mmCIF file with all atom_site columns, C-alpha atoms in Angstrom:
data_model
loop_
_atom_site.group_PDB
_atom_site.id
_atom_site.type_symbol
_atom_site.label_atom_id
_atom_site.label_alt_id
_atom_site.label_comp_id
_atom_site.label_asym_id
_atom_site.label_entity_id
_atom_site.label_seq_id
_atom_site.pdbx_PDB_ins_code
_atom_site.Cartn_x
_atom_site.Cartn_y
_atom_site.Cartn_z
_atom_site.occupancy
_atom_site.B_iso_or_equiv
_atom_site.pdbx_formal_charge
_atom_site.auth_seq_id
_atom_site.auth_comp_id
_atom_site.auth_asym_id
_atom_site.auth_atom_id
_atom_site.pdbx_PDB_model_num
ATOM 1   C CA . MET Q 1 1   ? -2.427  3.560   27.989  1.00 0.00 ? 1251 MET Q CA 1
ATOM 2   C CA . ALA Q 1 2   ? -0.294  0.615   26.903  1.00 0.00 ? 1252 ALA Q CA 1
ATOM 3   C CA . ASN Q 1 3   ? -2.836  -0.153  24.185  1.00 0.00 ? 1253 ASN Q CA 1
ATOM 4   C CA . LEU Q 1 4   ? -2.549  3.369   22.804  1.00 0.00 ? 1254 LEU Q CA 1
ATOM 5   C CA . ARG Q 1 5   ? 1.239   3.112   22.763  1.00 0.00 ? 1255 ARG Q CA 1
ATOM 6   C CA . THR Q 1 6   ? 1.015   -0.267  21.018  1.00 0.00 ? 1256 THR Q CA 1
ATOM 7   C CA . GLU Q 1 7   ? -1.351  1.114   18.375  1.00 0.00 ? 1257 GLU Q CA 1
ATOM 8   C CA . ILE Q 1 8   ? 0.813   4.174   17.753  1.00 0.00 ? 1258 ILE Q CA 1
ATOM 9   C CA . LEU Q 1 9   ? 3.886   1.976   17.417  1.00 0.00 ? 1259 LEU Q CA 1
ATOM 10  C CA . ARG Q 1 10  ? 2.070   -0.352  15.006  1.00 0.00 ? 1260 ARG Q CA 1
ATOM 11  C CA . PHE Q 1 11  ? 0.898   2.617   12.922  1.00 0.00 ? 1261 PHE Q CA 1
ATOM 12  C CA . LEU Q 1 12  ? 4.450   3.965   12.762  1.00 0.00 ? 1262 LEU Q CA 1
ATOM 13  C CA . GLU Q 1 13  ? 5.784   0.521   11.774  1.00 0.00 ? 1263 GLU Q CA 1
ATOM 14  C CA . ALA Q 1 14  ? 3.108   0.288   9.070   1.00 0.00 ? 1264 ALA Q CA 1
ATOM 15  C CA . GLU Q 1 15  ? 4.078   3.733   7.816   1.00 0.00 ? 1265 GLU Q CA 1
ATOM 16  C CA . ALA Q 1 16  ? 7.742   2.681   7.692   1.00 0.00 ? 1266 ALA Q CA 1
ATOM 17  C CA . SER Q 1 17  ? 6.709   -0.364  5.664   1.00 0.00 ? 1267 SER Q CA 1
ATOM 18  C CA . ALA Q 1 18  ? 4.580   1.839   3.418   1.00 0.00 ? 1268 ALA Q CA 1
ATOM 19  C CA . THR Q 1 19  ? 7.520   4.199   2.973   1.00 0.00 ? 1269 THR Q CA 1
ATOM 20  C CA . ALA Q 1 20  ? 9.773   1.349   1.845   1.00 0.00 ? 1270 ALA Q CA 1
ATOM 21  C CA . ALA Q 1 21  ? 7.047   0.168   -0.532  1.00 0.00 ? 1271 ALA Q CA 1
ATOM 22  C CA . SER Q 1 22  ? 6.618   3.725   -1.815  1.00 0.00 ? 1272 SER Q CA 1
ATOM 23  C CA . ILE Q 1 23  ? 10.324  3.936   -2.558  1.00 0.00 ? 1273 ILE Q CA 1
ATOM 24  C CA . VAL Q 1 24  ? 9.957   0.825   -4.711  1.00 0.00 ? 1274 VAL Q CA 1
ATOM 25  C CA . ASP Q 1 25  ? 6.736   2.155   -6.273  1.00 0.00 ? 1275 ASP Q CA 1
ATOM 26  C CA . PHE Q 1 26  ? 7.998   5.671   -6.992  1.00 0.00 ? 1276 PHE Q CA 1
ATOM 27  C CA . GLY Q 1 27  ? 11.462  4.489   -7.962  1.00 0.00 ? 1277 GLY Q CA 1
ATOM 28  C CA . LEU Q 1 28  ? 10.079  2.240   -10.652 1.00 0.00 ? 1278 LEU Q CA 1
ATOM 29  C CA . ALA Q 1 29  ? 7.389   4.679   -11.804 1.00 0.00 ? 1279 ALA Q CA 1
ATOM 30  C CA . LEU Q 1 30  ? 9.766   7.609   -12.084 1.00 0.00 ? 1280 LEU Q CA 1
ATOM 31  C CA . GLY Q 1 31  ? 12.695  5.583   -13.385 1.00 0.00 ? 1281 GLY Q CA 1
ATOM 32  C CA . LEU Q 1 32  ? 10.654  3.953   -16.118 1.00 0.00 ? 1282 LEU Q CA 1
ATOM 33  C CA . THR Q 1 33  ? 8.894   7.218   -17.020 1.00 0.00 ? 1283 THR Q CA 1
ATOM 34  C CA . TYR Q 1 34  ? 11.848  9.594   -17.006 1.00 0.00 ? 1284 TYR Q CA 1
ATOM 35  C CA . GLY Q 1 35  ? 14.174  6.949   -18.390 1.00 0.00 ? 1285 GLY Q CA 1
ATOM 36  C CA . HIS Q 1 36  ? 11.807  6.923   -21.385 1.00 0.00 ? 1286 HIS Q CA 1
ATOM 37  C CA . VAL Q 1 37  ? 11.256  3.175   -21.022 1.00 0.00 ? 1287 VAL Q CA 1
ATOM 38  C CA . LEU Q 1 38  ? 7.450   3.356   -20.743 1.00 0.00 ? 1288 LEU Q CA 1
ATOM 39  C CA . PRO Q 1 39  ? 4.754   6.054   -20.706 1.00 0.00 ? 1289 PRO Q CA 1
ATOM 40  C CA . TYR Q 1 40  ? 3.721   7.270   -17.232 1.00 0.00 ? 1290 TYR Q CA 1
ATOM 41  C CA . THR Q 1 41  ? 0.474   5.258   -17.335 1.00 0.00 ? 1291 THR Q CA 1
ATOM 42  C CA . TRP Q 1 42  ? 2.274   1.900   -17.551 1.00 0.00 ? 1292 TRP Q CA 1
ATOM 43  C CA . SER Q 1 43  ? 5.185   2.958   -15.376 1.00 0.00 ? 1293 SER Q CA 1
ATOM 44  C CA . ASN Q 1 44  ? 2.747   3.974   -12.670 1.00 0.00 ? 1294 ASN Q CA 1
ATOM 45  C CA . ILE Q 1 45  ? 0.921   0.635   -12.739 1.00 0.00 ? 1295 ILE Q CA 1
ATOM 46  C CA . ILE Q 1 46  ? 4.183   -1.347  -12.579 1.00 0.00 ? 1296 ILE Q CA 1
ATOM 47  C CA . GLY Q 1 47  ? 5.327   0.771   -9.646  1.00 0.00 ? 1297 GLY Q CA 1
ATOM 48  C CA . VAL Q 1 48  ? 2.042   0.219   -7.803  1.00 0.00 ? 1298 VAL Q CA 1
ATOM 49  C CA . VAL Q 1 49  ? 2.205   -3.559  -8.331  1.00 0.00 ? 1299 VAL Q CA 1
ATOM 50  C CA . MET Q 1 50  ? 5.768   -3.913  -7.106  1.00 0.00 ? 1300 MET Q CA 1
ATOM 51  C CA . GLY Q 1 51  ? 5.171   -1.529  -4.196  1.00 0.00 ? 1301 GLY Q CA 1
ATOM 52  C CA . GLY Q 1 52  ? 2.157   -3.604  -3.170  1.00 0.00 ? 1302 GLY Q CA 1
ATOM 53  C CA . ILE Q 1 53  ? 4.162   -6.810  -3.131  1.00 0.00 ? 1303 ILE Q CA 1
ATOM 54  C CA . THR Q 1 54  ? 6.866   -5.132  -1.057  1.00 0.00 ? 1304 THR Q CA 1
ATOM 55  C CA . ASN Q 1 55  ? 4.328   -3.761  1.428   1.00 0.00 ? 1305 ASN Q CA 1
ATOM 56  C CA . CYS Q 1 56  ? 2.568   -7.101  1.882   1.00 0.00 ? 1306 CYS Q CA 1
ATOM 57  C CA . LEU Q 1 57  ? 5.797   -8.933  2.594   1.00 0.00 ? 1307 LEU Q CA 1
ATOM 58  C CA . LEU Q 1 58  ? 7.042   -6.324  5.060   1.00 0.00 ? 1308 LEU Q CA 1
ATOM 59  C CA . ASN Q 1 59  ? 3.701   -6.022  6.852   1.00 0.00 ? 1309 ASN Q CA 1
ATOM 60  C CA . SER Q 1 60  ? 3.245   -9.747  7.204   1.00 0.00 ? 1310 SER Q CA 1
ATOM 61  C CA . ARG Q 1 61  ? 6.738   -10.339 8.498   1.00 0.00 ? 1311 ARG Q CA 1
ATOM 62  C CA . TYR Q 1 62  ? 7.434   -7.280  10.641  1.00 0.00 ? 1312 TYR Q CA 1
ATOM 63  C CA . VAL Q 1 63  ? 4.369   -5.116  11.328  1.00 0.00 ? 1313 VAL Q CA 1
ATOM 64  C CA . PHE Q 1 64  ? 1.345   -7.336  11.918  1.00 0.00 ? 1314 PHE Q CA 1
ATOM 65  C CA . ARG Q 1 65  ? 3.122   -10.419 13.224  1.00 0.00 ? 1315 ARG Q CA 1
ATOM 66  C CA . GLY Q 1 66  ? 1.180   -12.888 15.295  1.00 0.00 ? 1316 GLY Q CA 1
ATOM 67  C CA . HIS Q 1 67  ? -1.977  -12.684 13.216  1.00 0.00 ? 1317 HIS Q CA 1
ATOM 68  C CA . GLY Q 1 68  ? -2.262  -16.494 12.980  1.00 0.00 ? 1318 GLY Q CA 1
ATOM 69  C CA . ARG Q 1 69  ? -3.160  -16.562 9.302   1.00 0.00 ? 1319 ARG Q CA 1
ATOM 70  C CA . LYS Q 1 70  ? -1.719  -18.766 6.597   1.00 0.00 ? 1320 LYS Q CA 1
ATOM 71  C CA . LYS Q 1 71  ? 0.244   -17.223 3.745   1.00 0.00 ? 1321 LYS Q CA 1
ATOM 72  C CA . LYS Q 1 72  ? -2.473  -18.040 1.196   1.00 0.00 ? 1322 LYS Q CA 1
ATOM 73  C CA . GLU Q 1 73  ? -5.129  -16.373 3.318   1.00 0.00 ? 1323 GLU Q CA 1
ATOM 74  C CA . ILE Q 1 74  ? -2.966  -13.282 3.790   1.00 0.00 ? 1324 ILE Q CA 1
ATOM 75  C CA . ALA Q 1 75  ? -2.217  -13.185 0.066   1.00 0.00 ? 1325 ALA Q CA 1
ATOM 76  C CA . LEU Q 1 76  ? -5.921  -13.373 -0.865  1.00 0.00 ? 1326 LEU Q CA 1
ATOM 77  C CA . ARG Q 1 77  ? -6.992  -10.742 1.660   1.00 0.00 ? 1327 ARG Q CA 1
ATOM 78  C CA . TYR Q 1 78  ? -4.077  -8.483  0.766   1.00 0.00 ? 1328 TYR Q CA 1
ATOM 79  C CA . PHE Q 1 79  ? -4.821  -8.866  -2.936  1.00 0.00 ? 1329 PHE Q CA 1
ATOM 80  C CA . MET Q 1 80  ? -8.398  -7.671  -2.416  1.00 0.00 ? 1330 MET Q CA 1
ATOM 81  C CA . VAL Q 1 81  ? -7.265  -4.565  -0.520  1.00 0.00 ? 1331 VAL Q CA 1
ATOM 82  C CA . TRP Q 1 82  ? -4.297  -4.020  -2.821  1.00 0.00 ? 1332 TRP Q CA 1
ATOM 83  C CA . PHE Q 1 83  ? -6.514  -4.231  -5.902  1.00 0.00 ? 1333 PHE Q CA 1
ATOM 84  C CA . GLY Q 1 84  ? -8.735  -1.480  -4.513  1.00 0.00 ? 1334 GLY Q CA 1
ATOM 85  C CA . SER Q 1 85  ? -5.637  0.518   -3.640  1.00 0.00 ? 1335 SER Q CA 1
ATOM 86  C CA . MET Q 1 86  ? -4.158  -0.023  -7.083  1.00 0.00 ? 1336 MET Q CA 1
ATOM 87  C CA . CYS Q 1 87  ? -7.372  1.181   -8.702  1.00 0.00 ? 1337 CYS Q CA 1
ATOM 88  C CA . LEU Q 1 88  ? -7.527  4.261   -6.484  1.00 0.00 ? 1338 LEU Q CA 1
ATOM 89  C CA . ASN Q 1 89  ? -3.814  5.037   -6.944  1.00 0.00 ? 1339 ASN Q CA 1
ATOM 90  C CA . GLY Q 1 90  ? -3.566  4.127   -10.615 1.00 0.00 ? 1340 GLY Q CA 1
ATOM 91  C CA . LEU Q 1 91  ? -6.825  5.582   -11.844 1.00 0.00 ? 1341 LEU Q CA 1
ATOM 92  C CA . GLY Q 1 92  ? -6.623  8.575   -9.517  1.00 0.00 ? 1342 GLY Q CA 1
ATOM 93  C CA . THR Q 1 93  ? -3.066  9.424   -10.513 1.00 0.00 ? 1343 THR Q CA 1
ATOM 94  C CA . ASN Q 1 94  ? -3.622  8.818   -14.213 1.00 0.00 ? 1344 ASN Q CA 1
ATOM 95  C CA . GLY Q 1 95  ? -6.961  10.660  -14.236 1.00 0.00 ? 1345 GLY Q CA 1
ATOM 96  C CA . VAL Q 1 96  ? -5.762  13.740  -12.373 1.00 0.00 ? 1346 VAL Q CA 1
ATOM 97  C CA . THR Q 1 97  ? -2.501  13.794  -14.349 1.00 0.00 ? 1347 THR Q CA 1
ATOM 98  C CA . ALA Q 1 98  ? -4.518  13.671  -17.572 1.00 0.00 ? 1348 ALA Q CA 1
ATOM 99  C CA . LEU Q 1 99  ? -6.517  16.694  -16.370 1.00 0.00 ? 1349 LEU Q CA 1
ATOM 100 C CA . LEU Q 1 100 ? -3.547  18.736  -15.127 1.00 0.00 ? 1350 LEU Q CA 1
ATOM 101 C CA . GLY Q 1 101 ? -0.875  17.602  -17.581 1.00 0.00 ? 1351 GLY Q CA 1
ATOM 102 C CA . ALA Q 1 102 ? 2.088   15.229  -17.420 1.00 0.00 ? 1352 ALA Q CA 1
ATOM 103 C CA . ARG Q 1 103 ? 4.346   17.853  -15.837 1.00 0.00 ? 1353 ARG Q CA 1
ATOM 104 C CA . TRP Q 1 104 ? 2.282   17.467  -12.613 1.00 0.00 ? 1354 TRP Q CA 1
ATOM 105 C CA . PHE Q 1 105 ? 2.673   13.661  -12.542 1.00 0.00 ? 1355 PHE Q CA 1
ATOM 106 C CA . VAL Q 1 106 ? 5.007   13.541  -9.511  1.00 0.00 ? 1356 VAL Q CA 1
ATOM 107 C CA . VAL Q 1 107 ? 2.940   15.958  -7.413  1.00 0.00 ? 1357 VAL Q CA 1
ATOM 108 C CA . VAL Q 1 108 ? -0.309  14.216  -8.298  1.00 0.00 ? 1358 VAL Q CA 1
ATOM 109 C CA . LYS Q 1 109 ? 1.167   10.793  -7.540  1.00 0.00 ? 1359 LYS Q CA 1
ATOM 110 C CA . CYS Q 1 110 ? 2.343   11.979  -4.103  1.00 0.00 ? 1360 CYS Q CA 1
ATOM 111 C CA . VAL Q 1 111 ? -0.994  13.524  -3.142  1.00 0.00 ? 1361 VAL Q CA 1
ATOM 112 C CA . ILE Q 1 112 ? -3.059  10.563  -4.322  1.00 0.00 ? 1362 ILE Q CA 1
ATOM 113 C CA . ALA Q 1 113 ? -0.688  8.086   -2.641  1.00 0.00 ? 1363 ALA Q CA 1
ATOM 114 C CA . PHE Q 1 114 ? -0.934  9.908   0.700   1.00 0.00 ? 1364 PHE Q CA 1
ATOM 115 C CA . PHE Q 1 115 ? -4.724  9.912   0.788   1.00 0.00 ? 1365 PHE Q CA 1
ATOM 116 C CA . VAL Q 1 116 ? -5.022  6.294   -0.319  1.00 0.00 ? 1366 VAL Q CA 1
ATOM 117 C CA . ALA Q 1 117 ? -2.421  5.162   2.245   1.00 0.00 ? 1367 ALA Q CA 1
ATOM 118 C CA . VAL Q 1 118 ? -3.985  6.883   5.245   1.00 0.00 ? 1368 VAL Q CA 1
ATOM 119 C CA . GLY Q 1 119 ? -7.654  6.594   4.347   1.00 0.00 ? 1369 GLY Q CA 1
ATOM 120 C CA . PHE Q 1 120 ? -7.783  3.190   2.673   1.00 0.00 ? 1370 PHE Q CA 1
ATOM 121 C CA . ASN Q 1 121 ? -4.710  0.969   3.005   1.00 0.00 ? 1371 ASN Q CA 1
ATOM 122 C CA . TYR Q 1 122 ? -3.859  1.171   6.706   1.00 0.00 ? 1372 TYR Q CA 1
ATOM 123 C CA . PRO Q 1 123 ? -7.409  0.803   8.035   1.00 0.00 ? 1373 PRO Q CA 1
ATOM 124 C CA . LEU Q 1 124 ? -8.128  -2.203  5.833   1.00 0.00 ? 1374 LEU Q CA 1
ATOM 125 C CA . GLN Q 1 125 ? -4.781  -3.882  6.446   1.00 0.00 ? 1375 GLN Q CA 1
ATOM 126 C CA . ARG Q 1 126 ? -5.163  -3.448  10.201  1.00 0.00 ? 1376 ARG Q CA 1
ATOM 127 C CA . GLY Q 1 127 ? -8.813  -4.456  10.424  1.00 0.00 ? 1377 GLY Q CA 1
ATOM 128 C CA . PHE Q 1 128 ? -9.148  -7.023  7.645   1.00 0.00 ? 1378 PHE Q CA 1
ATOM 129 C CA . VAL Q 1 129 ? -5.959  -8.384  6.096   1.00 0.00 ? 1379 VAL Q CA 1
ATOM 130 C CA . PHE Q 1 130 ? -3.895  -8.875  9.242   1.00 0.00 ? 1380 PHE Q CA 1
ATOM 131 C CA . ARG Q 1 131 ? -6.673  -8.997  11.814  1.00 0.00 ? 1381 ARG Q CA 1
ATOM 132 C CA . SER Q 1 132 ? -5.834  -11.628 14.384  1.00 0.00 ? 1382 SER Q CA 1
ATOM 133 C CA . ARG Q 1 133 ? -7.734  -14.902 14.044  1.00 0.00 ? 1383 ARG Q CA 1
ATOM 134 C CA . LYS Q 1 134 ? -8.278  -14.815 17.824  1.00 0.00 ? 1384 LYS Q CA 1
ATOM 135 C CA . ILE Q 1 135 ? -10.465 -11.711 17.491  1.00 0.00 ? 1385 ILE Q CA 1
ATOM 136 C CA . GLU Q 1 136 ? -12.708 -13.302 14.853  1.00 0.00 ? 1386 GLU Q CA 1
ATOM 137 C CA . ARG Q 1 137 ? -13.596 -16.351 16.933  1.00 0.00 ? 1387 ARG Q CA 1
#
């Protein structure tokens, strides 16, 4: 039972980290788009990049501590997962927004971000990026 509690707590911590990263991501994407600084395609990509950096730093320091990996190794593993996430988020959001129209950008971004976070990011961060070195040996 303690293991289940630990896993639930870790998932909730990861979701808190993802929420902070999403604030950075969405804040930049929406601010740059609606501030008429950049078109939504570029604003979205910049938001995803900065959100990814935020999430990696928070996860490494606070969520998946004790993994025993060096910073370079974490960065490489995170980059691989983040790149897939960026493609899914960026291409998914831009593609669906192009189909539905720019007025649906915020809704589309939220829906795509949710599915990518739960179905792609967390499982790969937990089982690959921050997997404890002790388990692999």
